[in-house]
Amino acid sequence: MVQTIVRHALVHPLLLVVGTEDTMTPPDQGRRLAGATPASALLEVAGMGHHPTPGEWAQILEAADRQFDLGHRLATGDR
């Protein structure tokens, strides 16, 4: 039932980021959400807790750039 509701409610591309050491939002929750939503990608950051370090943010932003083609949009001015 929950998966059906999520599939219909979340239709835009998602990048779900989970830290393997996150105890506030365990990685399994992100994995389940990624599995239940179309057009989603999951990034599991090894060793990351709930709050990313500057280096982990760099990984997250690189993944977002790949997922949403941000570099292309910024370079071409497309919206």
XYZ file of C-alpha atoms in Angstrom:
79
model
C 0.000 0.000 0.000
C 2.744 2.487 0.955
C 4.736 1.649 -2.196
C 1.648 2.300 -4.337
C 1.122 5.720 -2.758
C 4.817 6.620 -3.101
C 4.946 5.511 -6.751
C 2.080 7.837 -7.613
C 3.170 10.766 -5.464
C 6.893 10.950 -6.306
C 7.185 11.288 -10.072
C 10.183 13.619 -10.383
C 13.769 12.350 -10.520
C 15.303 11.859 -7.076
C 18.792 11.428 -5.759
C 18.599 9.654 -2.432
C 21.757 10.032 -0.369
C 22.426 7.758 2.577
C 25.437 7.378 4.805
C 26.430 3.860 5.694
C 26.989 4.986 9.303
C 23.809 7.088 9.648
C 21.893 6.045 12.766
C 19.196 8.755 12.513
C 18.088 7.694 9.023
C 19.456 4.195 8.504
C 20.623 3.327 4.976
C 17.914 0.682 4.627
C 15.266 3.431 4.667
C 16.912 5.131 1.699
C 17.242 1.835 -0.136
C 13.541 1.092 0.340
C 12.530 4.560 -0.830
C 14.787 4.275 -3.893
C 13.245 0.911 -4.693
C 9.746 2.327 -4.398
C 10.157 5.431 -6.536
C 10.562 5.657 -10.280
C 13.395 7.742 -11.736
C 15.415 7.610 -8.538
C 19.081 6.990 -7.948
C 20.680 5.933 -4.683
C 24.052 7.155 -3.480
C 25.456 5.323 -0.475
C 28.391 7.237 0.972
C 30.722 4.854 2.775
C 31.499 5.910 6.335
C 29.163 8.934 6.299
C 26.905 9.594 9.254
C 23.868 11.880 9.244
C 25.808 15.092 8.529
C 28.145 15.084 5.496
C 31.694 16.413 5.749
C 32.961 18.843 3.066
C 34.541 15.917 1.210
C 31.311 13.942 1.352
C 29.395 16.982 0.067
C 31.715 16.958 -2.943
C 30.712 13.339 -3.638
C 27.036 14.223 -3.254
C 27.274 17.198 -5.609
C 29.117 15.117 -8.222
C 26.374 12.490 -8.044
C 23.698 15.197 -8.343
C 25.477 16.577 -11.399
C 25.421 13.126 -13.010
C 21.810 12.396 -12.001
C 20.378 15.712 -13.150
C 22.931 16.660 -15.845
C 23.611 19.947 -14.035
C 26.924 20.586 -15.749
C 25.283 20.432 -19.147
C 22.512 22.798 -18.103
C 24.922 25.258 -16.554
C 27.195 25.193 -19.615
C 24.382 25.604 -22.133
C 22.083 27.856 -20.104
C 19.182 25.364 -20.545
C 16.482 25.299 -17.932
